[in-house]
Amino acid sequence: MKFVKTLLLSTFLVFSLNAREQVNVNFSDLQIDDFIKLISKITHKNILINNKINGTVNFVSTVPVYDDELIGILISVLESKGFTLVKKGSIFEVVRSTEAAKNNVAVMTSGKKIYGSLMVTQAISVKGENVDIIAAKIRYLISKTAKLMTMKESNTILLTDYPKNIETIKHVIKEIDTNNQAIVKIIPIKNAEAKKLQTRLVDISKSIFNVKVLTEQVKIILDDNINGLIVIGLKDNVAKIQELVTTLDVESHASNGIQIFSLKNSDAKTVAATLNDIISKQTFTDPSMKPNIAASEEINAIIAIGEPIIIKGIKLIVDELDKEQYQVYVKARIIEINNNDSSDIGIKYGLALGDVTPSGLYAMSANFGSDALTSTASASVLDHLGGIGSGAGKSLALGATLDFLEANGASKSISNPSILCVNNKESSIYVGKTISVQTASTVGTTGLPTASYKREDIGLTLKIKPLVSSTDKVTLDVEAILENILVPDINGNPITSKQEVKTQAILGHGESIIIGGLVKIYDTKTVSKIPLLGDIPWIGEYLFSSTSVNEEKDNLVVILTPYVIDKSEELSKLQKELGVLAKIQAEYSQEAMDALEKKKEEENE
């Protein structure tokens, strides 16, 4: 036999036990046409070649191969050139790979395992998934010249390809198709309302299953006829839903959905308004699951009707709203200080007492008494009062200063009220008097005028709103309004003035703040005369006496001291501590004034 280029061929036959022949084949740069002829001779197969196939092939065999494997080698070589073999009776024909399906390739029974090297056609059934979805997933596995089509009517893939490829694809389809088998489970509901339970389970399933994965999705369908649920999905997922149904069904049965919350510290009407405001802003998948909240003012309680799981959330809110609120006990000291008198006292004792503004009082208090006296008294406060000691100890000098001014006639105490405030709620103190103010005057049928009057409050109004940040810190919103009577107008009605101060301060437990800026200005008339001569009618008034008018200025000072109470039973304890504090303050004030008098006497000597 003549070959192109170099042909090294040695063949020998060895019969095996099963009659298959082994062949040693080695060649280099062998023309494909000649290779086809070689394979035909060795395998004793008739091969029809209708197309010119260019190219060469190299094959090196170090061990013998079976003669029937040579057909597979030939098909691999032909496939690389765009051709393949098809069997037509006893003849093999070389055809283009793209046209193999049209050349009566063998059709294999569906489900049967196939072998060999030649292209075949087989139908593959898909059971648990859409056939088009499966086809899209396995299309990359088919050979370049294979043909694939889907039949939706029977959910079947029709594939023309080489047997090994078809077997690989069938194995992959089996794996992905088997895992998608959904089951249907009917679950009767014994205790709960099926519709509400279905809504709850749908929300839960979205959380525990990945809804983006089609196979993970679970359908939960309500069946009113049996008061039950129809669950469709993978076996494991359906089992989880069934477990949840068992748990939630028992829970629903265990509660009647009505709960009464008795309040100890809060007002039921206010709490109910807060709860309804919160509920109105929530979105419920099923409107029937929206709870109903009402207040019973007679027993100061909240009545809640709804799903047990929602009632539990409401209980948490009620417990927080019903906690005992902070209270703030505010001691107020309202003092009127005369500028002229305080200035005279300052000159007399060598103290700067003319300035009675808050800053002036603080400055004077810092120098009143002595360091040793203040240190000893503050230590006594800490020993006896504990919690309020640190704040109250700082106010001893201020209290002594005010006592000193009052003892020397430069000030007078208007009022010392106390008020107990609830946290974040406004309280007020009023100190003053009520006067009659003419509003209208009419002339009756008798010709005599008739006046109409209304009653007006004139005095000091103090409004306090505390906001507690901790047991030793409180923010006070303070508003002070001072109204004074000046002089009558031409009709005899009083002319009044009004001064208003608004401020905010953060104070410690037992610390004091001074609110000033409320000033009353008026004139005083002073008559000086010579004894006896000044009392002579007419002559004495003009010759032996004189009259002077002085402008007086009174500063109204309000001193506030807050005490934070976290429990109502602490109020009685605080009252006792304040009694002890008043005693220590009196002793400190007396010692400070005695020390000041002694210092004055020493300076005069």
mmCIF file of C-alpha atoms in Angstrom, residues 12-172:
data_model
loop_
_atom_site.group_PDB
_atom_site.id
_atom_site.type_symbol
_atom_site.label_atom_id
_atom_site.label_comp_id
_atom_site.label_asym_id
_atom_site.label_seq_id
_atom_site.Cartn_x
_atom_site.Cartn_y
_atom_site.Cartn_z
ATOM 1 C CA PHE A 12 -0.908 -7.699 14.056
ATOM 2 C CA LEU A 13 -3.901 -9.487 15.378
ATOM 3 C CA VAL A 14 -4.234 -11.029 18.789
ATOM 4 C CA PHE A 15 -7.480 -12.756 19.721
ATOM 5 C CA SER A 16 -8.766 -12.097 23.247
ATOM 6 C CA LEU A 17 -11.147 -14.238 25.247
ATOM 7 C CA ASN A 18 -14.184 -12.217 24.083
ATOM 8 C CA ALA A 19 -13.073 -12.243 20.416
ATOM 9 C CA ARG A 20 -12.261 -8.490 20.315
ATOM 10 C CA GLU A 21 -9.124 -7.774 18.297
ATOM 11 C CA GLN A 22 -6.228 -5.635 19.498
ATOM 12 C CA VAL A 23 -4.251 -3.567 17.023
ATOM 13 C CA ASN A 24 -0.966 -1.667 17.206
ATOM 14 C CA VAL A 25 -1.199 1.434 15.057
ATOM 15 C CA ASN A 26 1.438 4.169 14.555
ATOM 16 C CA PHE A 27 1.524 6.764 11.794
ATOM 17 C CA SER A 28 2.624 10.333 11.120
ATOM 18 C CA ASP A 29 1.342 12.972 8.665
ATOM 19 C CA LEU A 30 -1.145 10.547 7.217
ATOM 20 C CA GLN A 31 -3.722 12.051 4.855
ATOM 21 C CA ILE A 32 -7.247 11.868 6.297
ATOM 22 C CA ASP A 33 -8.548 10.071 3.181
ATOM 23 C CA ASP A 34 -5.824 7.443 3.605
ATOM 24 C CA PHE A 35 -6.619 7.226 7.324
ATOM 25 C CA ILE A 36 -10.258 6.458 6.488
ATOM 26 C CA LYS A 37 -9.134 3.701 4.139
ATOM 27 C CA LEU A 38 -6.857 2.270 6.853
ATOM 28 C CA ILE A 39 -9.649 2.201 9.401
ATOM 29 C CA SER A 40 -11.978 0.573 6.864
ATOM 30 C CA LYS A 41 -9.449 -2.184 6.225
ATOM 31 C CA ILE A 42 -8.686 -2.882 9.873
ATOM 32 C CA THR A 43 -12.300 -2.849 11.046
ATOM 33 C CA HIS A 44 -13.712 -4.495 7.923
ATOM 34 C CA LYS A 45 -16.277 -1.698 7.607
ATOM 35 C CA ASN A 46 -17.471 -0.114 4.362
ATOM 36 C CA ILE A 47 -17.106 3.667 4.513
ATOM 37 C CA LEU A 48 -18.602 5.996 1.893
ATOM 38 C CA ILE A 49 -16.781 9.294 1.287
ATOM 39 C CA ASN A 50 -18.742 11.915 -0.684
ATOM 40 C CA ASN A 51 -16.637 14.942 0.261
ATOM 41 C CA LYS A 52 -13.001 15.804 -0.097
ATOM 42 C CA ILE A 53 -11.501 16.115 3.365
ATOM 43 C CA ASN A 54 -8.172 17.870 3.501
ATOM 44 C CA GLY A 55 -5.614 17.548 6.214
ATOM 45 C CA THR A 56 -3.396 14.999 7.906
ATOM 46 C CA VAL A 57 -3.531 13.095 11.148
ATOM 47 C CA ASN A 58 -0.895 11.785 13.538
ATOM 48 C CA PHE A 59 -1.445 8.889 15.892
ATOM 49 C CA VAL A 60 1.024 7.312 18.262
ATOM 50 C CA SER A 61 0.076 4.149 20.122
ATOM 51 C CA THR A 62 2.298 2.773 22.857
ATOM 52 C CA VAL A 63 -0.163 -0.011 23.723
ATOM 53 C CA PRO A 64 -2.569 -1.908 21.513
ATOM 54 C CA VAL A 65 -6.132 -0.584 20.978
ATOM 55 C CA TYR A 66 -9.261 -2.547 20.198
ATOM 56 C CA ASP A 67 -10.334 -2.515 16.621
ATOM 57 C CA ASP A 68 -13.827 -1.266 17.474
ATOM 58 C CA GLU A 69 -12.275 1.791 19.181
ATOM 59 C CA LEU A 70 -10.762 2.865 15.871
ATOM 60 C CA ILE A 71 -14.201 4.017 14.699
ATOM 61 C CA GLY A 72 -14.317 6.413 17.644
ATOM 62 C CA ILE A 73 -10.867 7.718 16.767
ATOM 63 C CA LEU A 74 -12.013 8.260 13.186
ATOM 64 C CA ILE A 75 -15.111 10.167 14.345
ATOM 65 C CA SER A 76 -12.941 12.422 16.530
ATOM 66 C CA VAL A 77 -10.715 13.212 13.539
ATOM 67 C CA LEU A 78 -13.705 13.874 11.295
ATOM 68 C CA GLU A 79 -15.419 16.056 13.952
ATOM 69 C CA SER A 80 -12.376 18.325 13.998
ATOM 70 C CA LYS A 81 -12.944 18.911 10.295
ATOM 71 C CA GLY A 82 -16.697 19.418 10.577
ATOM 72 C CA PHE A 83 -17.705 15.903 9.541
ATOM 73 C CA THR A 84 -18.954 12.749 11.228
ATOM 74 C CA LEU A 85 -20.044 9.168 10.474
ATOM 75 C CA VAL A 86 -23.596 7.912 10.173
ATOM 76 C CA LYS A 87 -24.592 4.317 9.685
ATOM 77 C CA LYS A 88 -26.890 3.421 6.837
ATOM 78 C CA GLY A 89 -27.426 -0.308 6.899
ATOM 79 C CA SER A 90 -24.058 -2.011 6.541
ATOM 80 C CA ILE A 91 -22.394 1.127 5.249
ATOM 81 C CA PHE A 92 -20.906 4.056 7.127
ATOM 82 C CA GLU A 93 -21.151 7.399 5.379
ATOM 83 C CA VAL A 94 -19.066 10.502 5.989
ATOM 84 C CA VAL A 95 -21.426 13.516 6.250
ATOM 85 C CA ARG A 96 -21.223 17.067 7.564
ATOM 86 C CA SER A 97 -21.776 17.194 11.337
ATOM 87 C CA THR A 98 -24.405 19.893 11.019
ATOM 88 C CA GLU A 99 -26.455 17.624 8.752
ATOM 89 C CA ALA A 100 -26.095 14.441 10.785
ATOM 90 C CA ALA A 101 -29.568 14.727 12.310
ATOM 91 C CA LYS A 102 -31.048 14.748 8.787
ATOM 92 C CA ASN A 103 -29.275 11.578 7.754
ATOM 93 C CA ASN A 104 -31.384 9.086 9.695
ATOM 94 C CA VAL A 105 -29.202 8.772 12.790
ATOM 95 C CA ALA A 106 -30.334 6.009 15.107
ATOM 96 C CA VAL A 107 -33.197 6.850 17.489
ATOM 97 C CA MET A 108 -32.686 5.331 20.937
ATOM 98 C CA THR A 109 -35.495 4.383 23.321
ATOM 99 C CA SER A 110 -36.205 7.038 25.960
ATOM 100 C CA GLY A 111 -34.656 6.237 29.310
ATOM 101 C CA LYS A 112 -32.335 3.595 27.889
ATOM 102 C CA LYS A 113 -28.598 3.921 28.493
ATOM 103 C CA ILE A 114 -26.722 4.307 25.207
ATOM 104 C CA TYR A 115 -23.189 3.440 24.092
ATOM 105 C CA GLY A 116 -21.004 3.839 21.041
ATOM 106 C CA SER A 117 -19.335 6.553 19.028
ATOM 107 C CA LEU A 118 -21.974 7.454 16.457
ATOM 108 C CA MET A 119 -24.451 10.302 16.859
ATOM 109 C CA VAL A 120 -27.896 9.195 18.010
ATOM 110 C CA THR A 121 -31.212 10.853 18.853
ATOM 111 C CA GLN A 122 -32.940 10.316 22.219
ATOM 112 C CA ALA A 123 -35.902 11.865 24.011
ATOM 113 C CA ILE A 124 -35.226 12.917 27.654
ATOM 114 C CA SER A 125 -38.235 13.370 29.977
ATOM 115 C CA VAL A 126 -38.243 16.207 32.544
ATOM 116 C CA LYS A 127 -40.517 15.642 35.551
ATOM 117 C CA GLY A 128 -40.218 18.294 38.203
ATOM 118 C CA GLU A 129 -39.268 21.439 36.293
ATOM 119 C CA ASN A 130 -40.190 23.463 33.217
ATOM 120 C CA VAL A 131 -38.503 21.858 30.198
ATOM 121 C CA ASP A 132 -37.376 25.203 28.738
ATOM 122 C CA ILE A 133 -35.676 26.152 31.997
ATOM 123 C CA ILE A 134 -33.843 22.817 32.112
ATOM 124 C CA ALA A 135 -32.844 23.107 28.431
ATOM 125 C CA ALA A 136 -31.362 26.553 29.048
ATOM 126 C CA LYS A 137 -29.314 25.205 31.946
ATOM 127 C CA ILE A 138 -27.789 22.196 30.099
ATOM 128 C CA ARG A 139 -27.372 23.692 26.605
ATOM 129 C CA TYR A 140 -23.690 24.443 27.219
ATOM 130 C CA LEU A 141 -23.024 20.693 27.701
ATOM 131 C CA ILE A 142 -24.019 19.604 24.180
ATOM 132 C CA SER A 143 -21.450 19.329 21.400
ATOM 133 C CA LYS A 144 -20.953 22.100 18.883
ATOM 134 C CA THR A 145 -22.897 20.373 16.114
ATOM 135 C CA ALA A 146 -25.605 18.765 18.269
ATOM 136 C CA LYS A 147 -29.306 19.570 17.821
ATOM 137 C CA LEU A 148 -31.667 20.215 20.772
ATOM 138 C CA MET A 149 -35.342 21.016 20.837
ATOM 139 C CA THR A 150 -38.015 21.034 23.560
ATOM 140 C CA MET A 151 -41.557 19.730 23.491
ATOM 141 C CA LYS A 152 -43.686 21.582 26.056
ATOM 142 C CA GLU A 153 -46.670 19.274 25.562
ATOM 143 C CA SER A 154 -44.806 16.323 27.066
ATOM 144 C CA ASN A 155 -42.141 18.345 28.941
ATOM 145 C CA THR A 156 -39.483 16.481 26.939
ATOM 146 C CA ILE A 157 -36.103 17.357 25.438
ATOM 147 C CA LEU A 158 -35.254 15.844 22.015
ATOM 148 C CA LEU A 159 -31.473 15.683 21.584
ATOM 149 C CA THR A 160 -29.216 14.546 18.741
ATOM 150 C CA ASP A 161 -25.644 14.160 19.977
ATOM 151 C CA TYR A 162 -22.911 11.680 20.727
ATOM 152 C CA PRO A 163 -23.831 8.986 23.303
ATOM 153 C CA LYS A 164 -21.336 10.138 25.938
ATOM 154 C CA ASN A 165 -22.676 13.712 25.797
ATOM 155 C CA ILE A 166 -26.268 12.495 26.012
ATOM 156 C CA GLU A 167 -25.476 10.339 29.061
ATOM 157 C CA THR A 168 -23.753 13.283 30.759
ATOM 158 C CA ILE A 169 -26.749 15.549 30.092
ATOM 159 C CA LYS A 170 -29.196 12.902 31.361
ATOM 160 C CA HIS A 171 -27.212 12.614 34.585
ATOM 161 C CA VAL A 172 -27.199 16.410 35.133
#
